[in-house]
Short mmCIF file of C-alpha atoms and ligand atoms in Angstrom, two decimals:
data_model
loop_
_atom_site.label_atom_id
_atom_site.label_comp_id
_atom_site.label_asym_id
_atom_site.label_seq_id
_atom_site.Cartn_x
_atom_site.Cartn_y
_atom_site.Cartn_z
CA UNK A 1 -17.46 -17.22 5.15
CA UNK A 2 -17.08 -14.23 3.30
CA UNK A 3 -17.12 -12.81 -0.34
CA UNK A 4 -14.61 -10.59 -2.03
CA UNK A 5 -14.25 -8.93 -6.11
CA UNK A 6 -10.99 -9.68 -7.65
CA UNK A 7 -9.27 -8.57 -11.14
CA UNK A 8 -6.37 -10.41 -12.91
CA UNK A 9 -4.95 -7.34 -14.88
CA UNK A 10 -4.17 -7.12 -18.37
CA UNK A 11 0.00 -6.51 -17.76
CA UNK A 12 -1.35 -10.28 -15.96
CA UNK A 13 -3.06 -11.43 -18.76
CA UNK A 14 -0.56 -10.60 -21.61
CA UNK A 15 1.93 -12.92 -19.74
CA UNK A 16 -0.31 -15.90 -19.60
CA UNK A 17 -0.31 -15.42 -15.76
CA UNK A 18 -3.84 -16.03 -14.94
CA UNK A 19 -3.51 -19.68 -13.64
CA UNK A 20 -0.13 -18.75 -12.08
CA UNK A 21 -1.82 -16.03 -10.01
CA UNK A 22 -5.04 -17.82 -9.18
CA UNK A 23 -2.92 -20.61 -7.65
CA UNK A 24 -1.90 -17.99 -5.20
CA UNK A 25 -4.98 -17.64 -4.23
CA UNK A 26 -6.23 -20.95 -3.94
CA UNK A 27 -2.89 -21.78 -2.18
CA UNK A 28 -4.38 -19.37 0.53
CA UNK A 29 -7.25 -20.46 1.02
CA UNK A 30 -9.28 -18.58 -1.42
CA UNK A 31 -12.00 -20.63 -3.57
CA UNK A 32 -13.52 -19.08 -7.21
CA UNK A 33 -16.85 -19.04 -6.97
CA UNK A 34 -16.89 -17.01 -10.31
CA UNK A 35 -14.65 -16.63 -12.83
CA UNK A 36 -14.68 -14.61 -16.58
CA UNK A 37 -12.76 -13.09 -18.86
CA UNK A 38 -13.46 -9.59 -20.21
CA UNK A 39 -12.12 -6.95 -22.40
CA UNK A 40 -13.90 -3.42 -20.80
CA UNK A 41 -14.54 -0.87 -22.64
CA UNK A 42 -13.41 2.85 -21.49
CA UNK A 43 -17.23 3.71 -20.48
CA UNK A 44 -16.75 0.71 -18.08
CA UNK A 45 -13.10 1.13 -16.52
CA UNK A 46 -14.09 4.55 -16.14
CA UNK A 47 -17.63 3.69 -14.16
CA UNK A 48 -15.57 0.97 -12.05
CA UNK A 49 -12.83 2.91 -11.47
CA UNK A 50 -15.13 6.00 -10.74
CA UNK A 51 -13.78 6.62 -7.16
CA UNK A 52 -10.24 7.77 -8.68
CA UNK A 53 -11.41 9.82 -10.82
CA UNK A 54 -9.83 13.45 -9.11
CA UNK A 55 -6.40 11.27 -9.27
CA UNK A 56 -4.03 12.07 -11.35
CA UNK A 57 -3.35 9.26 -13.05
CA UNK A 58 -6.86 7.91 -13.54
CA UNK A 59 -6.31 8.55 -17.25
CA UNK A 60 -3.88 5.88 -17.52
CA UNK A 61 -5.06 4.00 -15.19
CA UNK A 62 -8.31 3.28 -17.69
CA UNK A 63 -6.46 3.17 -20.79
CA UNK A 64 -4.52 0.55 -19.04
CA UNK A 65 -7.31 -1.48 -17.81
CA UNK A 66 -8.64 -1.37 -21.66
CA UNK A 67 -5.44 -2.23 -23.29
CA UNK A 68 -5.91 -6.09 -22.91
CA UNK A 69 -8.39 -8.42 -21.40
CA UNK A 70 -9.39 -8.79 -17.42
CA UNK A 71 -10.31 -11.53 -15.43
CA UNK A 72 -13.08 -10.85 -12.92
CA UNK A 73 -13.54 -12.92 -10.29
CA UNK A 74 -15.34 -14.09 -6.91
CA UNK A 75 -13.46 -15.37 -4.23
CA UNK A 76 -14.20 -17.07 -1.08
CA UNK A 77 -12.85 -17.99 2.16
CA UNK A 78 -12.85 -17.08 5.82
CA UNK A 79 -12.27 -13.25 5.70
CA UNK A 80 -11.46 -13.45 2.16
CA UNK A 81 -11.67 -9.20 2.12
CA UNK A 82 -8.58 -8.92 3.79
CA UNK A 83 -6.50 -12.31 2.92
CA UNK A 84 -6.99 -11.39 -0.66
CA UNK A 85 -5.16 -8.10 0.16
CA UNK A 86 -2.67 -9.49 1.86
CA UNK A 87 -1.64 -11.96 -0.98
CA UNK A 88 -1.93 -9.01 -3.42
CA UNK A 89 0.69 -7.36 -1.37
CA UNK A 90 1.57 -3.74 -1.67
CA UNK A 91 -0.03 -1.15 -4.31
CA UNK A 92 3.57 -0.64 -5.55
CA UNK A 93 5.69 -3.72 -5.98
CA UNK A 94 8.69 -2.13 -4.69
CA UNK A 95 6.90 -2.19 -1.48
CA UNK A 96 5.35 -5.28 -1.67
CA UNK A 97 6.22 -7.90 0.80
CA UNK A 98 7.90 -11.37 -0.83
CA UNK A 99 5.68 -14.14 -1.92
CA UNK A 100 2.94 -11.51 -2.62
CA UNK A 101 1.19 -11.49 -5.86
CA UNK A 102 2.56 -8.25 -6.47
CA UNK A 103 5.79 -8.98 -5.75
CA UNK A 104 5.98 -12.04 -7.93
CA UNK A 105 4.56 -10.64 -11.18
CA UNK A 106 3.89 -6.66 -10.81
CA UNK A 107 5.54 -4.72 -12.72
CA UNK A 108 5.16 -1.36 -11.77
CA UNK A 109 2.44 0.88 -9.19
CA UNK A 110 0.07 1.11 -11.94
CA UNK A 111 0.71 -2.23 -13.84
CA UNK A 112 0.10 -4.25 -10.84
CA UNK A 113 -1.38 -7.43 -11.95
CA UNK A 114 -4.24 -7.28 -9.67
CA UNK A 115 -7.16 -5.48 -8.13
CA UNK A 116 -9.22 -6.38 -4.84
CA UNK A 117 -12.27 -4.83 -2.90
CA UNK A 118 -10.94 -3.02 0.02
CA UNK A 119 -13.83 -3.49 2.22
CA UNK A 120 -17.27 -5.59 2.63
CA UNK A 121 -19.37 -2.69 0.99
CA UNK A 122 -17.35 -1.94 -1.80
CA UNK A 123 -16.71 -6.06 -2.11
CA UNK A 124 -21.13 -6.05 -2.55
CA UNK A 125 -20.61 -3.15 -4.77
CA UNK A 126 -18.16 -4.29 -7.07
CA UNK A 127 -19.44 -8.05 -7.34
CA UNK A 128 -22.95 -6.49 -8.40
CA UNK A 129 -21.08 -4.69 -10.96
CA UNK A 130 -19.55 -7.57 -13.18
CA UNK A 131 -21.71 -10.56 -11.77
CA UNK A 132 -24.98 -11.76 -12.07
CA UNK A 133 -26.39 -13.67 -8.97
CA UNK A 134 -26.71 -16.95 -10.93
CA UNK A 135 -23.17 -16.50 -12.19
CA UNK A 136 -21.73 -16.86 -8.72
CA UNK A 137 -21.73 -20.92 -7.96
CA UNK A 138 -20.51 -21.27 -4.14
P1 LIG B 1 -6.69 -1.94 -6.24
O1 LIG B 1 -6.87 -3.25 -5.61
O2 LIG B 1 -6.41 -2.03 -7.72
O3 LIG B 1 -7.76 -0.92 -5.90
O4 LIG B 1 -5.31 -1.41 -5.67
P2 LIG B 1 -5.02 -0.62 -4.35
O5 LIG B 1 -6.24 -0.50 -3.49
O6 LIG B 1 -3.80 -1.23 -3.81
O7 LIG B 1 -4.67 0.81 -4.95
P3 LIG B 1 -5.55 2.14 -5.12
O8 LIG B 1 -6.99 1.85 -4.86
O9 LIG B 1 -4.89 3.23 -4.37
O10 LIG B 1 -5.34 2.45 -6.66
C1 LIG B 1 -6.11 1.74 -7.63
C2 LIG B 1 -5.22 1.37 -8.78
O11 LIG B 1 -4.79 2.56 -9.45
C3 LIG B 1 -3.92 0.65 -8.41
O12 LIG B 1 -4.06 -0.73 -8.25
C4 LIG B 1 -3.05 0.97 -9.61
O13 LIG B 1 -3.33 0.11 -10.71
C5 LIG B 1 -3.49 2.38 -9.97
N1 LIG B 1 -2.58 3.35 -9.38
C6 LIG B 1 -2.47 3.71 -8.06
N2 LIG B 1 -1.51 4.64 -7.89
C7 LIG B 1 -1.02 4.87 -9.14
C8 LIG B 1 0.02 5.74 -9.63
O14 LIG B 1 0.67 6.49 -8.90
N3 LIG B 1 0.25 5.71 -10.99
C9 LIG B 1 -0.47 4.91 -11.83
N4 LIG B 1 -0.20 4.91 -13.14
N5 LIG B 1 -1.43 4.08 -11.40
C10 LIG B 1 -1.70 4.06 -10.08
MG1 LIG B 2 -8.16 0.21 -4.18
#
């Protein structure tokens, strides 16, 4: 069983989409094992989002993830890493394949409803970052 960070987005959030998108993942096989709602500030967005920082649009990419509030979550499930990614679907929604999260509610490549760890270390890494170990209930 295995462990994996996800983010509702705020383009998410401002459409009341939360539940709609979490049943997506629990229709998959994915169980929240931690679940809260925050508004980051630009000193966080940028820390999280620290790996993009060289890209050019990792200006708007934190002003976006500040504009409204977040979800963070845990899920869980048998290789939960890369299910999760799968039901995200592509980056950009015009890519994305149907019945992907992206594809049902994204609306653009940077306004894409939802964020997952790409692999087990950055998974660790970015559950340490908005969790607490007694905030995780499995
Ligand atoms: P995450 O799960 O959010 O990490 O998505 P990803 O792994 O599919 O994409 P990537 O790590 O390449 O980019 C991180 C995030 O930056 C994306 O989810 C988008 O929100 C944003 N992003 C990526 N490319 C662009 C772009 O060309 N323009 C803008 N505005 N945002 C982008
Ligand atoms: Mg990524």
């Amino acid at each position: 069983i295995e462990r994996t960070f996800s983010m509702i987005k705020p383009d998410a959030t401002k459409r009341n989409l939360t539940g709609a998108i979490t049943k997506v993942f629990e229709e998959n096989g994915l169980r929240v094992v931690a679940s809260k709602r925050v508004w980051m500030s630009q000193k966080q967005a940028e820390s999280f989002y620290a790996v993009h920082k060289e890209r050019p649009f990792f200006g708007e990419l934190v002003e976006f993830m500040c504009s409204a509030p977040t979800i963070v979550q845990v899920l869980e499930g048998e290789n939960a890493i890369a299910k999760n990614r799968e039901v995200m679907g592509a980056t950009n929604p015009a890519e994305a394949a149907d019945g992907t999260i992206r594809k049902l509610f994204a609306e653009s490549i940077g306004e894409n409803s939802v964020h997952g760890s790409d692999a087990a270390e950055t998974a660790a890494e970015e559950i340490a970052f908005w969790f607490g170990g007694n905030e995780i209930v499995g």
